[in-house]
Structures are given as C-alpha cells and as structure tokens.
Amino acid sequence: MADAERTEPGGGTVAKYATVRAHLLDLIRDRLEPHERLPTERQLCADLGVSRLTVRRAVEQLVGEGVVYRIQGSGTYVAEPSIRKRELLSSFSDDMRTRGLAPGAKLLRAEQVVAGAREGWRLGVSPGEPLVHLVRLRLANAVPMCLEDVWLVAGLVPDLLDSPVEGSLYETLLARYRITLDRAEQEVRATVVDREQAALLEVPALTPALLVERVTYDVRGRAVELARSLYRGDRYSLEQTLRRQ
C-alpha cells in the first residue's frame, strides 16, 4: 500500500500523515511544554514506520496551524498556545478566564484629555469634549499579551480617575456606573510593533501584531468606549463565523 495511507479495521483508509499529526498532537498535549523540541524526523520515521516525506507533511501542517515552529538548523519546537478571540462582545478578562488563564493589567497611564478630531468622531462628541484616557498592559498568566489604549466619555464615568480600573473595565462600568454594554464596531489590521511597544510586550521589535480598534455602545445606543488594542501576533488570533445571505 502507498505510504500516504493505511487501512482501517473497517476497510477504510486514513492518510499516514494524519496518523503522524495525531501522534505529535498527543506528544504536545501530554509530554512537551512550549518551546520544547519535537523528536527528529529520523526518530519519528523509526517509531512510526513511515517515510520522511510523510513526517514532513504532518509537521508542515502543524507549522501552518501555528502549533509548532521551526528554527533553521536546530529543529521544530512547540509553539505557545494561541488565544483565539471569538466574535462575541466580551472583555479581555472574560476571554482569558474562558481559556483558563488568569487575566491581569498594569496601568501605564490614567489622565483626562480632550477629544481630538478622530476620537470625537468615533465617540460622537465634539472635539474638545473631556475624555478619560487609560493606557494598560494586559496580561495572561502574568505574560504580556496586549497593549491597550482606551478613551471614555468623561461625563459617563465621573470620578473614574480617582480609583483607576485595575481589572475588567466592562465589569467596572456595570458595577460603578450601571452601564450595560450591548454591541461594538471594530476594525482589525495587521501591523508590527515599534521598539517601545516591543519592550512592553516582551517581543522583538518589528514583530507582527494585530491592531484592533473598537467603538463600544451601551444598551441606550451611546458610544461609551473607543479602544485601540495591540495584540501579540504570536499569541492571539481572531475567529469569525461567516454566512452567506
């Protein structure tokens, strides 16, 4: 039988590279930690009785899925698990808790500013309107994940700067100001981090990143928050479900 497939007990066939892929996923789940090296191609060929071409095909698929990564001349290593953001209106803290990670935040700046032309337009207020500006480094299990700039209409959040937000902003808006968020409009762009951003996110300069700009509205239809969030491209992805009309 061709090396590309094998016969199952029921008479069907399964691609051998799929068997290798499943074996590697089991290793990653049960024995290997992030950044540990996978067995060599030669070892996998010997252990599983398949050709090197079959092993390479399975590994290529895992590389494409972001499960593992290669270092030229060194080997293939387990990647950090990617945090996938689904198409739901949820806070960063909710996203992390859903994935069994501990959310955190380091406040870098908290100030009152006046709306510029773009902030005013996105929030539906006049330029010069008072805004609360927060800059926070968001963490997952104490690892930097996102650099977040947030502007809030100051009139909706009086005295927020007296005790700046440490955890979930959305939970604070509900508990302190009875603001229930309902929907958001957001744009996602690919970018790279500059030196200052790289130092905060603990990645090399010019590392790929996702820039997400979001305007969030409450149940009364008021624009409450403008957020620009810079996510590490190696640890974060966005999921969307698309349907034809």
mmCIF file of N, CA, C and O in Angstrom, residues 91 93-94 97 165 167-179 181:
data_model
loop_
_atom_site.group_PDB
_atom_site.id
_atom_site.type_symbol
_atom_site.label_atom_id
_atom_site.label_comp_id
_atom_site.label_asym_id
_atom_site.label_seq_id
_atom_site.Cartn_x
_atom_site.Cartn_y
_atom_site.Cartn_z
ATOM 1 N N SER A 91 -14.973 41.107 27.344
ATOM 2 C CA SER A 91 -13.781 41.824 27.777
ATOM 3 C C SER A 91 -12.558 40.934 27.652
ATOM 4 O O SER A 91 -12.655 39.706 27.528
ATOM 5 N N SER A 93 -10.588 40.305 30.066
ATOM 6 C CA SER A 93 -10.612 39.439 31.254
ATOM 7 C C SER A 93 -11.489 38.221 31.039
ATOM 8 O O SER A 93 -11.123 37.096 31.411
ATOM 9 N N ASP A 94 -12.665 38.421 30.420
ATOM 10 C CA ASP A 94 -13.545 37.288 30.134
ATOM 11 C C ASP A 94 -12.866 36.296 29.197
ATOM 12 O O ASP A 94 -12.956 35.079 29.386
ATOM 13 N N ARG A 97 -10.242 34.255 31.167
ATOM 14 C CA ARG A 97 -10.845 33.303 32.113
ATOM 15 C C ARG A 97 -11.462 32.126 31.379
ATOM 16 O O ARG A 97 -11.386 30.983 31.843
ATOM 17 N N VAL A 165 -9.146 51.819 36.946
ATOM 18 C CA VAL A 165 -9.515 50.420 36.772
ATOM 19 C C VAL A 165 -8.280 49.526 36.853
ATOM 20 O O VAL A 165 -7.272 49.789 36.200
ATOM 21 N N GLY A 167 -8.870 45.816 37.005
ATOM 22 C CA GLY A 167 -9.282 44.577 36.356
ATOM 23 C C GLY A 167 -10.075 44.844 35.100
ATOM 24 O O GLY A 167 -9.666 45.604 34.229
ATOM 25 N N SER A 168 -11.251 44.221 34.999
ATOM 26 C CA SER A 168 -12.081 44.341 33.814
ATOM 27 C C SER A 168 -12.767 45.707 33.762
ATOM 28 O O SER A 168 -13.495 46.090 34.679
ATOM 29 N N LEU A 169 -12.539 46.436 32.686
ATOM 30 C CA LEU A 169 -13.204 47.732 32.506
ATOM 31 C C LEU A 169 -14.698 47.540 32.358
ATOM 32 O O LEU A 169 -15.489 48.315 32.920
ATOM 33 N N TYR A 170 -15.111 46.528 31.610
ATOM 34 C CA TYR A 170 -16.537 46.316 31.393
ATOM 35 C C TYR A 170 -17.257 46.013 32.708
ATOM 36 O O TYR A 170 -18.372 46.471 32.939
ATOM 37 N N GLU A 171 -16.625 45.236 33.567
ATOM 38 C CA GLU A 171 -17.232 44.945 34.875
ATOM 39 C C GLU A 171 -17.311 46.214 35.719
ATOM 40 O O GLU A 171 -18.279 46.424 36.452
ATOM 41 N N THR A 172 -16.295 47.062 35.624
ATOM 42 C CA THR A 172 -16.298 48.320 36.366
ATOM 43 C C THR A 172 -17.406 49.250 35.877
ATOM 44 O O THR A 172 -18.102 49.894 36.676
ATOM 45 N N LEU A 173 -17.570 49.332 34.559
ATOM 46 C CA LEU A 173 -18.628 50.187 34.009
ATOM 47 C C LEU A 173 -19.995 49.742 34.494
ATOM 48 O O LEU A 173 -20.860 50.579 34.809
ATOM 49 N N LEU A 174 -20.220 48.449 34.587
ATOM 50 C CA LEU A 174 -21.504 47.938 35.049
ATOM 51 C C LEU A 174 -21.693 48.147 36.545
ATOM 52 O O LEU A 174 -22.729 48.651 36.993
ATOM 53 N N ALA A 175 -20.670 47.799 37.326
ATOM 54 C CA ALA A 175 -20.802 47.857 38.780
ATOM 55 C C ALA A 175 -20.823 49.289 39.314
ATOM 56 O O ALA A 175 -21.594 49.621 40.220
ATOM 57 N N ARG A 176 -19.976 50.159 38.742
ATOM 58 C CA ARG A 176 -19.829 51.500 39.286
ATOM 59 C C ARG A 176 -20.759 52.519 38.641
ATOM 60 O O ARG A 176 -21.224 53.447 39.309
ATOM 61 N N TYR A 177 -21.061 52.311 37.351
ATOM 62 C CA TYR A 177 -21.834 53.326 36.625
ATOM 63 C C TYR A 177 -23.114 52.775 36.005
ATOM 64 O O TYR A 177 -23.822 53.512 35.323
ATOM 65 N N ARG A 178 -23.390 51.512 36.232
ATOM 66 C CA ARG A 178 -24.596 50.868 35.696
ATOM 67 C C ARG A 178 -24.692 51.022 34.175
ATOM 68 O O ARG A 178 -25.778 51.219 33.622
ATOM 69 N N ILE A 179 -23.560 50.944 33.523
ATOM 70 C CA ILE A 179 -23.508 50.999 32.064
ATOM 71 C C ILE A 179 -23.434 49.569 31.535
ATOM 72 O O ILE A 179 -22.471 48.846 31.801
ATOM 73 N N LEU A 181 -23.064 47.309 28.386
ATOM 74 C CA LEU A 181 -22.599 47.361 27.008
ATOM 75 C C LEU A 181 -23.366 46.357 26.155
ATOM 76 O O LEU A 181 -23.695 45.258 26.614
#
